[in-house]
Short mmCIF file of C-alpha atoms in Angstrom, two decimals:
data_model
loop_
_atom_site.label_atom_id
_atom_site.label_comp_id
_atom_site.label_asym_id
_atom_site.label_seq_id
_atom_site.Cartn_x
_atom_site.Cartn_y
_atom_site.Cartn_z
CA MET R 1 -14.45 -15.46 33.50
CA THR R 2 -11.66 -13.62 32.00
CA TYR R 3 -12.13 -11.74 28.83
CA ARG R 4 -8.95 -11.99 26.40
CA VAL R 5 -7.98 -9.49 23.76
CA CYS R 6 -5.05 -9.76 21.49
CA PHE R 7 -3.70 -7.36 19.10
CA VAL R 8 -1.88 -8.47 16.28
CA CYS R 9 0.48 -6.74 13.70
CA THR R 10 3.20 -7.94 11.20
CA GLY R 11 6.10 -8.66 13.59
CA ASN R 12 4.86 -7.75 16.79
CA ILE R 13 7.48 -5.01 17.46
CA CYS R 14 5.90 -1.81 16.69
CA ARG R 15 1.97 -1.27 16.42
CA SER R 16 0.64 -4.36 18.27
CA PRO R 17 2.89 -4.06 21.27
CA MET R 18 1.99 -0.20 21.33
CA ALA R 19 -1.76 -1.39 21.29
CA GLU R 20 -1.40 -3.83 23.98
CA SER R 21 0.38 -1.45 26.35
CA VAL R 22 -2.02 1.48 25.78
CA PHE R 23 -4.98 -0.76 26.04
CA ARG R 24 -3.61 -2.58 29.20
CA ALA R 25 -3.54 0.89 30.68
CA ARG R 26 -7.01 2.02 29.77
CA VAL R 27 -8.33 -1.55 31.40
CA ALA R 28 -6.31 -0.78 34.49
CA GLU R 29 -7.59 2.90 34.58
CA ALA R 30 -11.15 1.45 34.05
CA GLY R 31 -10.63 -0.80 37.09
CA LEU R 32 -11.16 -3.90 34.66
CA ASP R 33 -7.65 -5.20 35.04
CA GLY R 34 -8.73 -8.50 37.21
CA LEU R 35 -11.20 -9.20 34.49
CA VAL R 36 -9.63 -8.35 31.09
CA GLU R 37 -6.36 -9.93 29.74
CA VAL R 38 -4.44 -7.85 27.09
CA ASP R 39 -1.76 -9.37 24.99
CA SER R 40 -0.37 -9.36 21.30
CA ALA R 41 1.36 -11.05 18.51
CA GLY R 42 2.62 -10.91 15.01
CA THR R 43 1.43 -12.47 11.88
CA GLY R 44 4.88 -13.88 11.21
CA GLY R 45 7.53 -15.06 13.77
CA TRP R 46 10.44 -13.01 12.58
CA HIS R 47 10.90 -11.04 15.57
CA GLU R 48 10.13 -13.62 18.06
CA GLY R 49 11.61 -13.42 21.26
CA ASP R 50 12.97 -10.00 20.51
CA GLY R 51 11.71 -6.85 22.66
CA ALA R 52 9.73 -4.02 21.01
CA ASP R 53 11.40 -1.69 18.51
CA PRO R 54 13.40 0.89 20.45
CA ARG R 55 11.30 3.59 18.95
CA THR R 56 8.06 2.05 20.13
CA VAL R 57 9.54 1.67 23.61
CA SER R 58 10.54 5.24 23.58
CA VAL R 59 7.40 6.76 22.46
CA LEU R 60 5.50 4.64 25.11
CA GLU R 61 7.65 5.32 27.85
CA GLU R 62 7.46 9.20 26.97
CA HIS R 63 3.91 9.09 27.16
CA GLY R 64 3.50 7.05 30.70
CA TYR R 65 3.19 3.50 29.21
CA ASP R 66 5.02 0.57 29.95
CA GLY R 67 7.45 -0.47 27.08
CA GLY R 68 8.32 -4.00 28.35
CA HIS R 69 7.58 -6.58 25.72
CA THR R 70 8.55 -9.83 24.09
CA ALA R 71 7.49 -10.39 20.65
CA ARG R 72 5.46 -13.85 19.38
CA GLN R 73 3.90 -15.23 16.67
CA PHE R 74 -0.05 -15.58 16.70
CA GLN R 75 -0.96 -19.11 16.70
CA PRO R 76 -4.46 -20.32 15.32
CA SER R 77 -5.18 -22.51 18.34
CA TRP R 78 -5.22 -19.23 20.38
CA PHE R 79 -8.97 -18.38 18.67
CA SER R 80 -10.49 -20.85 21.32
CA ARG R 81 -9.34 -18.92 24.22
CA LEU R 82 -9.58 -15.24 22.85
CA ASP R 83 -12.67 -13.02 22.96
CA LEU R 84 -11.39 -10.38 20.40
CA VAL R 85 -8.42 -10.34 17.87
CA ILE R 86 -7.61 -7.12 17.02
CA ALA R 87 -5.78 -6.38 13.77
CA LEU R 88 -3.99 -3.12 13.02
CA ASP R 89 -4.61 -3.18 9.16
CA THR R 90 -6.51 -4.85 6.68
CA GLY R 91 -3.64 -7.13 5.64
CA HIS R 92 -3.54 -8.32 9.09
CA LEU R 93 -7.31 -8.57 9.17
CA LYS R 94 -7.41 -10.83 6.18
CA ALA R 95 -4.68 -13.33 7.24
CA LEU R 96 -5.94 -13.74 10.66
CA ARG R 97 -9.46 -14.56 9.12
CA ARG R 98 -7.83 -17.17 7.19
CA LEU R 99 -6.11 -18.63 10.10
CA ALA R 100 -9.33 -18.83 11.82
CA PRO R 101 -10.47 -22.58 12.22
CA THR R 102 -14.10 -21.62 12.39
CA PRO R 103 -16.56 -18.91 11.07
CA GLN R 104 -17.26 -17.85 14.76
CA ASP R 105 -13.50 -17.49 15.33
CA ALA R 106 -13.12 -15.40 12.13
CA GLU R 107 -15.95 -13.20 13.68
CA LYS R 108 -13.72 -12.18 16.58
CA VAL R 109 -11.22 -10.48 14.30
CA ARG R 110 -11.60 -6.83 14.10
CA LEU R 111 -9.72 -3.62 12.77
CA LEU R 112 -8.35 -1.58 15.78
CA ARG R 113 -9.54 1.79 14.13
CA SER R 114 -13.16 0.68 13.53
CA TYR R 115 -13.57 1.42 17.25
CA ASP R 116 -12.35 5.25 16.40
CA PRO R 117 -15.58 7.12 15.13
CA ALA R 118 -13.25 9.86 13.67
CA ALA R 119 -11.13 7.39 11.57
CA GLY R 120 -13.94 7.32 8.67
CA ASP R 121 -13.09 4.82 6.04
CA ASP R 122 -9.08 4.88 6.58
CA LEU R 123 -8.99 1.95 9.13
CA ASP R 124 -5.39 0.87 8.82
CA VAL R 125 -2.63 1.78 11.27
CA PRO R 126 0.46 2.57 9.07
CA ASP R 127 3.31 0.64 9.67
CA PRO R 128 6.02 3.10 11.32
CA TYR R 129 8.86 0.79 11.04
CA TYR R 130 10.79 2.15 8.22
CA GLY R 131 10.30 5.54 8.83
CA GLY R 132 11.27 8.05 11.60
CA LEU R 133 10.00 8.79 15.29
CA ASP R 134 7.23 10.92 13.92
CA GLY R 135 5.44 7.65 12.59
CA PHE R 136 5.50 6.01 15.93
CA GLU R 137 3.98 9.11 17.42
CA GLU R 138 1.14 9.18 14.66
CA CYS R 139 0.69 5.20 15.66
CA LEU R 140 0.36 5.95 19.27
CA GLU R 141 -2.20 8.83 18.60
CA MET R 142 -4.35 6.25 16.35
CA VAL R 143 -4.04 3.54 18.96
CA GLU R 144 -5.01 5.95 22.08
CA ALA R 145 -7.97 7.19 19.73
CA ALA R 146 -9.14 3.57 19.11
CA SER R 147 -8.82 2.55 22.69
CA GLU R 148 -11.66 4.41 24.17
CA GLY R 149 -14.23 2.87 21.79
CA LEU R 150 -12.73 -0.47 22.08
CA LEU R 151 -12.94 0.03 26.01
CA ALA R 152 -16.47 0.78 25.56
CA GLU R 153 -17.29 -2.49 23.86
CA VAL R 154 -15.23 -4.72 26.13
CA ARG R 155 -17.04 -3.04 29.32
CA GLU R 156 -20.47 -3.81 27.48
CA GLN R 157 -19.14 -7.42 26.80
CA THR R 158 -17.97 -8.05 30.43
CA GLU R 159 -20.85 -6.21 32.38
CA GLY R 160 -22.04 -8.73 34.94
CA ARG R 161 -18.67 -10.85 34.96
CA MET R 162 -16.73 -10.84 38.07
CA PRO R 163 -13.19 -10.86 38.41
#
């Protein structure tokens, strides 16, 4: 049985595709790629069908990650097939919990940085869209730091499942 994780930001062109790419690489490195499915979406559909922001692609590829991506909008009907919905900031967390059809679905929504013990109380990944390349680098650092803790949880949740 496949374990499904979806990362969600605003437009699905900066933060969530970055998190998707990094986490997919972590899943593959852990040998869980046949067991865990990773994707991403946006709370809005403004960029649906577009590729990731060129700065996202540049930073990902510079650090050895896949930069291929097509933006899409998160749909409430997806909750039934997802195990975790990972929000990139508290605004996304609130929006996704409002979209959740059931209380059990709302419980699937978590903040990415809650998986990084060093994050403290600052659990938002800042939106790099209106800034320079350094904001995208900072975003990548935050995503990488949180991915280890998220991978540990996913590994625990999938223990005993066969691909």
